[in-house]
XYZ file of C-alpha atoms in Angstrom:
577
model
C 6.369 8.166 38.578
C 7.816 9.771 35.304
C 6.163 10.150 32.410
C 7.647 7.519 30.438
C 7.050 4.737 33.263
C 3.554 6.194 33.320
C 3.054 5.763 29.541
C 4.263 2.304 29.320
C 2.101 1.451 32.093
C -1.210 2.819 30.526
C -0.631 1.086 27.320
C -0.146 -2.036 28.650
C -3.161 -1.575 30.625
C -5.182 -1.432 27.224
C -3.774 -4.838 26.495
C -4.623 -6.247 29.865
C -8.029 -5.313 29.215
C -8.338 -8.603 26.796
C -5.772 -10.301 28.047
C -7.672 -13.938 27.104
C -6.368 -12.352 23.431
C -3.037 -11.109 24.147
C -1.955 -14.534 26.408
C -3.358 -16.256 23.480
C -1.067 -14.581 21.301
C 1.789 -14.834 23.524
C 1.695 -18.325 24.013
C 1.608 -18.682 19.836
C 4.643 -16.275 19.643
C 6.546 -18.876 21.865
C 5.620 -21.958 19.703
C 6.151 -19.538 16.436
C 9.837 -18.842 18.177
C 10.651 -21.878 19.247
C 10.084 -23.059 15.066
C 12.129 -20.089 14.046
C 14.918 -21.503 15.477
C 14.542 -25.058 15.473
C 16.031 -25.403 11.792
C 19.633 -24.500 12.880
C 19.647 -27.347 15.008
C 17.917 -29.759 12.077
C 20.696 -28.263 10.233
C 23.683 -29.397 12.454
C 21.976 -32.939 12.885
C 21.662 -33.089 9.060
C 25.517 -31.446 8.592
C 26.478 -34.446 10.840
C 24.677 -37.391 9.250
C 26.027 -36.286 6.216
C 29.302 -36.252 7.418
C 28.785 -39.771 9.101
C 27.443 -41.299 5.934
C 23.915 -42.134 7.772
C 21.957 -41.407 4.907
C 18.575 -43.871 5.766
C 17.515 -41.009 8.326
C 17.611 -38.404 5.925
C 14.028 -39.257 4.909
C 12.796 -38.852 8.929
C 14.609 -35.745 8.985
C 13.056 -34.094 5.939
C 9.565 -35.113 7.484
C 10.597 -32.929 10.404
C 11.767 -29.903 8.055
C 8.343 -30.179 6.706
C 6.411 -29.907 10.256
C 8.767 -27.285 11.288
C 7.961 -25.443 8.240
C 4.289 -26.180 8.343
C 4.468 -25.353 12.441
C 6.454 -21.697 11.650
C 4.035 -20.981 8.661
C 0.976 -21.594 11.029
C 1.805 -19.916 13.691
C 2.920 -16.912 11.683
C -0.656 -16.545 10.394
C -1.802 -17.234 13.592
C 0.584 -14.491 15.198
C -0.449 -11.546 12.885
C -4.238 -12.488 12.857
C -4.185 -12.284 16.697
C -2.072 -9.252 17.288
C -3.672 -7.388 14.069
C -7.313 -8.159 16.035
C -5.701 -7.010 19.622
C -4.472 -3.632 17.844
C -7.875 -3.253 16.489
C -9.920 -3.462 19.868
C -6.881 -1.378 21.582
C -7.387 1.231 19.001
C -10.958 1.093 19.562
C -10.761 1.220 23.289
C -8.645 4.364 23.165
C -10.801 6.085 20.344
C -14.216 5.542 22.507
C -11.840 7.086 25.678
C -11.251 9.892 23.902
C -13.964 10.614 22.511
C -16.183 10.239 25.461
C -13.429 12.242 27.196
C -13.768 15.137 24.908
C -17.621 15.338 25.298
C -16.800 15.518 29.174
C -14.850 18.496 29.194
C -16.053 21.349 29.939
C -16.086 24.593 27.435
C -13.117 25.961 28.866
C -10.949 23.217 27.580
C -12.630 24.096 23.864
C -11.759 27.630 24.170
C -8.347 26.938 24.646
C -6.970 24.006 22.164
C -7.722 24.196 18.873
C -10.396 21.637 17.059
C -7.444 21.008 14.635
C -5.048 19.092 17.262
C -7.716 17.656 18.798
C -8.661 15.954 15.650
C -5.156 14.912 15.344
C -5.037 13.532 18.382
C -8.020 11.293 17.976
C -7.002 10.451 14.547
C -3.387 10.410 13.401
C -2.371 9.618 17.359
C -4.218 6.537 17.523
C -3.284 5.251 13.873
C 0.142 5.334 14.755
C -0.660 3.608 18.424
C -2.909 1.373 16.422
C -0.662 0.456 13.252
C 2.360 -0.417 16.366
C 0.118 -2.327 18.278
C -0.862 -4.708 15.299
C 2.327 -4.770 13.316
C 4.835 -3.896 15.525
C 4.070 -5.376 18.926
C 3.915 -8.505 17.490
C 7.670 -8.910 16.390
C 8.516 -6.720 19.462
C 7.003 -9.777 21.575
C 8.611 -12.667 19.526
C 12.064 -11.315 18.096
C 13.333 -10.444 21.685
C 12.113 -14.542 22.667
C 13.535 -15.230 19.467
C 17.270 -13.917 20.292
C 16.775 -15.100 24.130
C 16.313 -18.706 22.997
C 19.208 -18.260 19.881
C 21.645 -17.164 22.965
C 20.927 -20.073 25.011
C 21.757 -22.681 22.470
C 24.779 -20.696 21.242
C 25.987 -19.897 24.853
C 25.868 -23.721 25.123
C 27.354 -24.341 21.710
C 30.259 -21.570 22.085
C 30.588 -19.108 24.838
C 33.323 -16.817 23.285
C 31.107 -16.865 19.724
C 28.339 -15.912 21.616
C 30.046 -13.132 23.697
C 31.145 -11.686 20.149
C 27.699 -11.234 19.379
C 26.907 -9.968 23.086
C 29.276 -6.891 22.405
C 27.685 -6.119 18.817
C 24.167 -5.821 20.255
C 25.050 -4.004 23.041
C 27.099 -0.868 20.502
C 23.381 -1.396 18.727
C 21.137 -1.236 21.414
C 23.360 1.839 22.650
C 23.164 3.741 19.008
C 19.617 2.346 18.246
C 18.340 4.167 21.783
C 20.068 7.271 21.081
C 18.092 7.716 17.627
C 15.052 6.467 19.025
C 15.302 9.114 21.907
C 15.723 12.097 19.105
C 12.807 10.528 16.759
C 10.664 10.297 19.611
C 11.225 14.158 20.449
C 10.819 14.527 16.543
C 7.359 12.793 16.188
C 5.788 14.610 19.079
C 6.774 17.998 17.369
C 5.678 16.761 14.045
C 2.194 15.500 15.229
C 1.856 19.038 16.909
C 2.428 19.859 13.152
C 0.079 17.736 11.764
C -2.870 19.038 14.175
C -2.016 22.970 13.239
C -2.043 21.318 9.973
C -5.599 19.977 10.252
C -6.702 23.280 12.082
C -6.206 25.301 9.501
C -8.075 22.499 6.703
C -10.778 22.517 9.682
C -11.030 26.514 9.679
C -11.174 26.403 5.472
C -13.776 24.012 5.504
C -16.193 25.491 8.216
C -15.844 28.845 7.174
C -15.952 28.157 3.391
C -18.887 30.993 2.787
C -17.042 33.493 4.343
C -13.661 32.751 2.802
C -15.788 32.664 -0.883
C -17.687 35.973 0.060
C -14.479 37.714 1.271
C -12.244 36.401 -2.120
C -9.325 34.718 0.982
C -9.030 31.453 -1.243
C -5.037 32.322 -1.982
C -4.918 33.995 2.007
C -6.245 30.547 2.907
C -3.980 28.271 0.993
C -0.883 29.754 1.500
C -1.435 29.821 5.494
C -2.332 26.209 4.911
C 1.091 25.550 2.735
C 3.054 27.492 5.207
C 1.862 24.495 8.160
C 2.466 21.827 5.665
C 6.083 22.970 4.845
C 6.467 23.166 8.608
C 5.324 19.874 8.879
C 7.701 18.704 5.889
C 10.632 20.099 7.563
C 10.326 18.025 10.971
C 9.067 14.914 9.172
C 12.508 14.968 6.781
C 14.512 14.770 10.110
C 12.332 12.276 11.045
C 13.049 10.123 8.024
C 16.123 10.760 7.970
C 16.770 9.205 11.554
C 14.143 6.703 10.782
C 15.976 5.130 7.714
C 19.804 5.948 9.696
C 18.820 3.061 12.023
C 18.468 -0.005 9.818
C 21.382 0.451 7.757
C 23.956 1.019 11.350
C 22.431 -2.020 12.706
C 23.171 -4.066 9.385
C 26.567 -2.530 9.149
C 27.537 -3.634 12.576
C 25.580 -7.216 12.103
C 28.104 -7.825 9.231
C 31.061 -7.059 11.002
C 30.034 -9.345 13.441
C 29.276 -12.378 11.036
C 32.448 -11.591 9.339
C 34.402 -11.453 12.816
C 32.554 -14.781 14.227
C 32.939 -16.953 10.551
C 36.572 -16.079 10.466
C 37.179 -17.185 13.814
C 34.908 -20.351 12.985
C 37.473 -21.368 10.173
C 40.316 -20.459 12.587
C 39.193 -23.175 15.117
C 38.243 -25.543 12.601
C 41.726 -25.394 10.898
C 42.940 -26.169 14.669
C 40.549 -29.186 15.384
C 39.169 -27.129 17.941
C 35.713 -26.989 16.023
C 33.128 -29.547 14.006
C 32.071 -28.025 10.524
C 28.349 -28.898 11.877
C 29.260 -27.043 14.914
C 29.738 -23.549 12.841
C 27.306 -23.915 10.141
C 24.684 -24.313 13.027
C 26.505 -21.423 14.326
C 25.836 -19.534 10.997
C 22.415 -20.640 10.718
C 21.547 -19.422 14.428
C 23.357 -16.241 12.899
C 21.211 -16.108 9.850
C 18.227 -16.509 11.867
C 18.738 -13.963 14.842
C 19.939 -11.430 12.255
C 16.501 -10.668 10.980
C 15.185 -10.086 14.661
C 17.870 -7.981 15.802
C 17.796 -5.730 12.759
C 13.741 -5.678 13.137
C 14.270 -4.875 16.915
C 16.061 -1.814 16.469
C 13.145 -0.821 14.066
C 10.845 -1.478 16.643
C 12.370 0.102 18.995
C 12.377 3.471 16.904
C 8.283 2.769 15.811
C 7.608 2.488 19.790
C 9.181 5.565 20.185
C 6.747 7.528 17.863
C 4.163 5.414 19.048
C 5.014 6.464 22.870
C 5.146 10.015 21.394
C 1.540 9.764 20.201
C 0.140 7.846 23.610
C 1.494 10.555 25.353
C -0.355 13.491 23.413
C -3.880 11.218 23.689
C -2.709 10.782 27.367
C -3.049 14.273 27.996
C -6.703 14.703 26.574
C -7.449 11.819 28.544
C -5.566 13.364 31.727
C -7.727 16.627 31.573
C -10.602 17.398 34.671
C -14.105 16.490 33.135
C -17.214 18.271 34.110
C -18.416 15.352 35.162
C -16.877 15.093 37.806
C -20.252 14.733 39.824
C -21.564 11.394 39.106
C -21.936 10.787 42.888
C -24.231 13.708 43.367
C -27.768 12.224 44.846
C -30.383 12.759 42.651
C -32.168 15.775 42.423
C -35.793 16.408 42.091
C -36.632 19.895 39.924
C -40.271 20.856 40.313
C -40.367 24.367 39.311
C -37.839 26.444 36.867
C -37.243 29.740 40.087
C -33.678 30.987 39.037
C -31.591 32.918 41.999
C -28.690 34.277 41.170
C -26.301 35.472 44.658
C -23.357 37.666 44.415
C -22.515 36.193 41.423
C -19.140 37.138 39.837
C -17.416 35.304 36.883
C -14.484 35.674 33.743
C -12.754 33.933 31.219
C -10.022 32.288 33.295
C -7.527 35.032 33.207
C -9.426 37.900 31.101
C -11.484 40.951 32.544
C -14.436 40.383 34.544
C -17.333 39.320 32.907
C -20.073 39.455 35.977
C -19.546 41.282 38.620
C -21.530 40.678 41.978
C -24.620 40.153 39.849
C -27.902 38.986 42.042
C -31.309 39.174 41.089
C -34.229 36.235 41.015
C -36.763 35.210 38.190
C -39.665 33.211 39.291
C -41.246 30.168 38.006
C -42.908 30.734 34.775
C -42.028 34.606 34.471
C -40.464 35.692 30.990
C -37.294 38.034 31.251
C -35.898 39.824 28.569
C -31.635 40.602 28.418
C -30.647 43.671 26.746
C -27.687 45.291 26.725
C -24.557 46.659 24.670
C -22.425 44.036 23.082
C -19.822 42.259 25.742
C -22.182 43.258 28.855
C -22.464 39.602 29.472
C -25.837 38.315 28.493
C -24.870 34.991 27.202
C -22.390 34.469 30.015
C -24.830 34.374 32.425
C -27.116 32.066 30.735
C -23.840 29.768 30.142
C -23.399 29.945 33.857
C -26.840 28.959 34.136
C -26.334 25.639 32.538
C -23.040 24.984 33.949
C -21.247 25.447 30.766
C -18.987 27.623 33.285
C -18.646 27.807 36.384
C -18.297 31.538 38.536
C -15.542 32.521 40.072
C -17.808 33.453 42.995
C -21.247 33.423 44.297
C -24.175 30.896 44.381
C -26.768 30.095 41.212
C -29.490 28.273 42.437
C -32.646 26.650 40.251
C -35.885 25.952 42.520
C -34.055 26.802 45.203
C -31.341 24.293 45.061
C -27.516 25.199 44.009
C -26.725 24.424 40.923
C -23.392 22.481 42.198
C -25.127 20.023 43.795
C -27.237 19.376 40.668
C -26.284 16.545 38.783
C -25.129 17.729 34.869
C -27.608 16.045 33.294
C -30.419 16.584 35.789
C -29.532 20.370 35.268
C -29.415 20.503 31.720
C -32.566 18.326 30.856
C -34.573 20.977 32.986
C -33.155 23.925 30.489
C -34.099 24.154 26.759
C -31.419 26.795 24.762
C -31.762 27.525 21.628
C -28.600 29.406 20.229
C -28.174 32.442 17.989
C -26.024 30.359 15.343
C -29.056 27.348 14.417
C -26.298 24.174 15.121
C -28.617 21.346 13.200
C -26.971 17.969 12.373
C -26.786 16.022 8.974
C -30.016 13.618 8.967
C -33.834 13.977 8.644
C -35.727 16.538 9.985
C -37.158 13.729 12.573
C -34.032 12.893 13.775
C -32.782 16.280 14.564
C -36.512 17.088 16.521
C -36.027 14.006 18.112
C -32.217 14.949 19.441
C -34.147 16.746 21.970
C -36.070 13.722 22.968
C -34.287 10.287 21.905
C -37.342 8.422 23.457
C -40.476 10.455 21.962
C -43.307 9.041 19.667
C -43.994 10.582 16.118
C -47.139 12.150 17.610
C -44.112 14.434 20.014
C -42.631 15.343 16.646
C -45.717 16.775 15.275
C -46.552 18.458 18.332
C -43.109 20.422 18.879
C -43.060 21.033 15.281
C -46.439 22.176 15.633
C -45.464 24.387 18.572
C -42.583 26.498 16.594
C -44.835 26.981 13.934
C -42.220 24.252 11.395
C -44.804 21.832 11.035
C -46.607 23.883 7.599
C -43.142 24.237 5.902
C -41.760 20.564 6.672
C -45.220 19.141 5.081
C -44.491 20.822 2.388
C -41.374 19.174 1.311
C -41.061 15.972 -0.826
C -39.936 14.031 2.224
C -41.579 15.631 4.660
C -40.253 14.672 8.406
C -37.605 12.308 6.223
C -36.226 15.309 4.654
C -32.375 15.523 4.716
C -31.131 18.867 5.794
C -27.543 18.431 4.697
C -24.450 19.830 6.123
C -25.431 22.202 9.473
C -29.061 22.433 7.737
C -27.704 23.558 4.874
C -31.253 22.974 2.729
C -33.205 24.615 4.565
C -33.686 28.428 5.014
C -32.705 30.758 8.251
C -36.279 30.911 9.684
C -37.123 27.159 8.950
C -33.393 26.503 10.504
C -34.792 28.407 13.601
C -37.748 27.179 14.278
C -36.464 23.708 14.063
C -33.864 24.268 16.560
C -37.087 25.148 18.447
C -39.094 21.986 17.777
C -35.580 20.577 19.069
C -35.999 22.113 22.591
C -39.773 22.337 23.274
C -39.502 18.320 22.377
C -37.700 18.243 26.111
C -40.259 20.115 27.765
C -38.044 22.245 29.971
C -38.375 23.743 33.227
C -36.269 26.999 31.740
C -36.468 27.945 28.209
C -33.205 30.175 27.152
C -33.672 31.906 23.742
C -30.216 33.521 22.819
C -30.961 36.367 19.880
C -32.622 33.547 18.065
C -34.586 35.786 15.420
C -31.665 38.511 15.507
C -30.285 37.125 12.020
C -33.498 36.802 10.455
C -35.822 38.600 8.051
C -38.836 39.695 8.917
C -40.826 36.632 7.451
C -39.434 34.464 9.436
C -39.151 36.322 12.423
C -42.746 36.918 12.763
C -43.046 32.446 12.231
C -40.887 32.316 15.179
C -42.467 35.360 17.188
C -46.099 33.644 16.848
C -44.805 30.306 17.837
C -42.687 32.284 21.226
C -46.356 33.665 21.794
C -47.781 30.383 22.207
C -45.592 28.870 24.223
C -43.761 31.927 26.626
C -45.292 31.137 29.384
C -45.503 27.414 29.727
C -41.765 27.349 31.460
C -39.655 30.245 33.089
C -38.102 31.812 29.571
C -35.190 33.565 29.382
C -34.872 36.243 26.235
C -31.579 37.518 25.013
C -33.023 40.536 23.358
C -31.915 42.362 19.681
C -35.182 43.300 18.546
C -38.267 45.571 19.799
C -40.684 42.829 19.243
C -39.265 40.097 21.240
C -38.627 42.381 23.938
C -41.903 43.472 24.433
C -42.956 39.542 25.042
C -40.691 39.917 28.388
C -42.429 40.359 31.632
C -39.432 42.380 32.590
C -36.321 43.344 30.910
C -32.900 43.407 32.793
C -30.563 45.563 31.298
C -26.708 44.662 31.565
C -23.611 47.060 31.212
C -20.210 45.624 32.121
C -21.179 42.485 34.010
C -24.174 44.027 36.373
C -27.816 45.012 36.353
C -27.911 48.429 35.915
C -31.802 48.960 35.569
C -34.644 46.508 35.584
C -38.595 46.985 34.679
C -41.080 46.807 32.054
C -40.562 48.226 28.501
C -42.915 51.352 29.337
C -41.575 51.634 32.959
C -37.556 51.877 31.404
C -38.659 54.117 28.905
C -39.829 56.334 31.238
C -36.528 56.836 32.777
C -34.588 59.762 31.204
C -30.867 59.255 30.211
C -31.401 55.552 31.158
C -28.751 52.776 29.482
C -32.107 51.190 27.827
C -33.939 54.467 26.522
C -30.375 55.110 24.935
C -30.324 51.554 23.210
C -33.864 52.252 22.237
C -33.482 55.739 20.365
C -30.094 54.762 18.936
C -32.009 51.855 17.169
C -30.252 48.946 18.627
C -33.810 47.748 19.753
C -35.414 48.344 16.887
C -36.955 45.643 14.126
């Protein structure tokens, strides 16, 4: 199936999914035709009283030109309301796919698209899908029943009148498809531009400090001019075409009034034709004209709107991680970690892992040390699925991870990152992300637990403190030990703590230190190690260089190895606080 056919199809399957609505709508379109057209035949009946001198009806037939009125008016309102709502919940259908799509992918997928034109897609994409579905579809859906009807009743008025037209829309439905096809390869190009476009206001905004710090406000703006000039460019050709269409279609429509009228007068002048006869004709011609210049329109809006179904489409198209919603459930009853031959990269890139086995057992703390790029948080990403290895078997209580379901896996493992991610809201609500469905006493507890409880009372608000933009009222250390709340909240079989006091000072690190203390040994931890003192918590320390375990032990028992990786770390300072 190509990937046109394949387009149409999936759009239309949006509609079909309230198609009470949409037949609802279509059966108003035929009524709100049928009234379109109905006052070129009042107007022959009226042309030939007139010209019968039968004056008495004229009364009956102005109480019909008043229902027909009343009849178009009503169903016009009727019409937009309807297909205006159906655009709406189409819109909305698509934007929940999406977005539920993106949270399905897997990191891969993140590390290679950029957040810019994935914004785009989810925003600008489905306006323009939207904005055709409720203004657009619903003319597309009554102006081509509109000129099916017109040609009926002028095929059986006057076939060679009607033929006229025939050729006319044909040279316009040629012209109109060859500008559509161009402004639909236009608009995909220039919504790749707009999501570049976005990327780049996206990378200002969420690097802001660093762009401040580092004086890169004119560095910033021109890149971001640059991508809107880019964008300007493709969206003038786009214009251009767009505005081209109307005026061709009009120019021909004239030509073909002026062509059919002449002939009308022609015939009349030969008593081949009743003056009713042609001003219906005229009328019908008045009244199709409107639709056939609005199709061609349409025709170039469904284009761009094709263009933009097709770019969603293929964020919609991509292989989710969860993929394994048929897995059986999966019981978890201690937090053992076995790693087997386990190799892994960044699809295409050097080796990360390499053949990397070892086993932690329930409850034991490990420490991860090792030079930058030796692949400490890859393994822990492997560990929670957020990749998968190219080789090998990971297994958690003795069961492999693949035939864990996601979200079985990852509510056994509690990870707090390097870089504190906290979302706007209270306090409580960010604790509570790590629980949606614990009591205030849970709060207290975690908070408690990571030592966050003193500071939050503290404040004004307390737990109904808001923390702003990524936590942006709150220090580093009360940051941390939030993010720490966040986790412990879950109660985890695995505990993963990834540098987490590496970027802080040594206030705060000691807050989070006593609360790591406290709760080490309550789970199996995992410790991506910067500094002496969190290493020395570890029951052992595995030390990594390129991808593999080069030594293993306690702090004293590496230490005691001359020229080892870890004494070298160590006297070179890279363990030290």
């Amino acid at each position: 199936m190509s990937e046109k056919n394949n387009t149409h199809k999936r759009l239309i399957r949006y509609l079909v999914q309230h198609k009470a609505l949409f037949f609802t709508s279509f059966a108003i379109i035929i009524i709100n035709s049928i009234a379109t057209l109905a006052p070129a035949e009042w107007g022959q009946e009226v042309v030939t009283l007139i010209e019968k001198k039968q004056l008495s009806s004229i009364a009956f037939y102005s109480l019909i030109a008043i229902l027909i009125i009343f009849t178009k008016v009503f169903t016009d309102f009727l019409r937009k309301y309807t297909m205006n709502w159906l655009g709406q919940l189409v819109s909305a259908d698509m934007q929940r796919d999406i977005h539920g799509k993106i949270l399905s992918l897997p990191m891969g997928f993140f590390r290679n698209n950029e957040m810019g034109q994935l914004i785009s897609k989810t925003t600008n994409d489905i306006t323009i899908i939207r904005l055709f579905f409720s203004q657009n579809l619903p003319s597309l859906l009554k102006d081509p029943l509109v000129i099916l009807f017109g040609l009926v009743m002028l095929i059986n008025k006057n076939f060679l009148f009607t033929m006229e037209l025939l050729v006319v829309g044909i040279i316009i439905a040629i012209v109109m498809q060859l500008i559509g096809n161009r402004i639909k390869t236009i608009s995909k190009k220039v919504q790749n531009k707009v999501g570049k476009t976005v990327s780049r206001l996206h990378e200002s905004l969420f690097s802001i400090d660093i762009i401040k710090l580092f004086s890169r406000e004119k560095y910033h703006t021109e890149r971001y001019d640059r991508s809107v000039r880019h964008y300007l460019k493709l969206s003038k050709k786009e214009i251009m075409l767009d505005a081209a269409g109307t005026p061709i279609n009009e120019f021909l429509s004239f030509i073909a009034a002026f062509i059919i009228v002449g002939t009308g007068i022609i015939m009349i002048d030969a008593g081949k034709m009743q003056p009713g006869e042609l001003v219906s004709f005229v009328l019908y011609l008045a009244i199709l004209s409107q639709p056939l210049n609005a199709v061609t329109n349409l025709v170039l809006q469904y284009k761009k709107a094709t263009a933009s179904a097709q770019r969603v489409f293929e964020i919609l198209d991509e292989k989710g991680e969860d993929q394994d919603r048929d897995l059986p459930p999966v019981t978890i009853s201690s937090g053992s970690i076995t790693f087997k031959h386990v190799t892994f990269s960044y699809l295409t890139s050097k080796t990360i892992l390499r053949n990397l086995s070892f086993h932690i057992n329930d409850g034991e703390t490990i420490a991860l040390v090792g030079p930058s790029g030796s692949g400490k948080t890859s393994l822990v990403n492997l560990l929670s699925r957020l990749f998968a290895p190219d080789s090998g078997t990971i297994c958690l209580d003795g069961k492999d991870i693949a035939s864990i379901p996601l979200e079985t896996l990852r509510n056994h493992i509690g990870y707090v990152t390097q870089e504190t991610i906290l979302f706007p809201g209270s306090i409580r609500e960010n604790i509570r992300y790590g629980n949606i469905d614990c009591s205030e006493s849970d709060i207290v507890t975690a908070s408690k637990a990571a030592h966050a409880h003193g500071f939050i009372m503290k404040l004004q608000k307390k737990y109904s403190t808001k923390i702003g933009e990524r936590g942006a009222k709150l220090s580093g250390g009360q940051k941390q030990r939030i993010a720490l709340a966040r986790v412990l909240i879950k109660k985890p079989s695995i505990l993963v703590l990834d540098e987490a006091t590496s970027s802080l000072d040594t206030v705060s690190e000691q807050h989070v230190q006593d609360a790591l203390k406290k709760i080490l040994h309550r789970q199996t931890t995992i410790l991506i190690a910067h500094r002496l003192s969190t290493v020395l918590l570890a029951d052992r320390i595995f030390v990594l260089d390129s991808g593999r375990i080069v030594e293993s032990g306690t702090h004293a028992e590496l230490l005691k190895k001359k020229n080892s990786l870890y004494s070298q770390l160590w006297y070179n300072n890279n363990l030290l606080n």
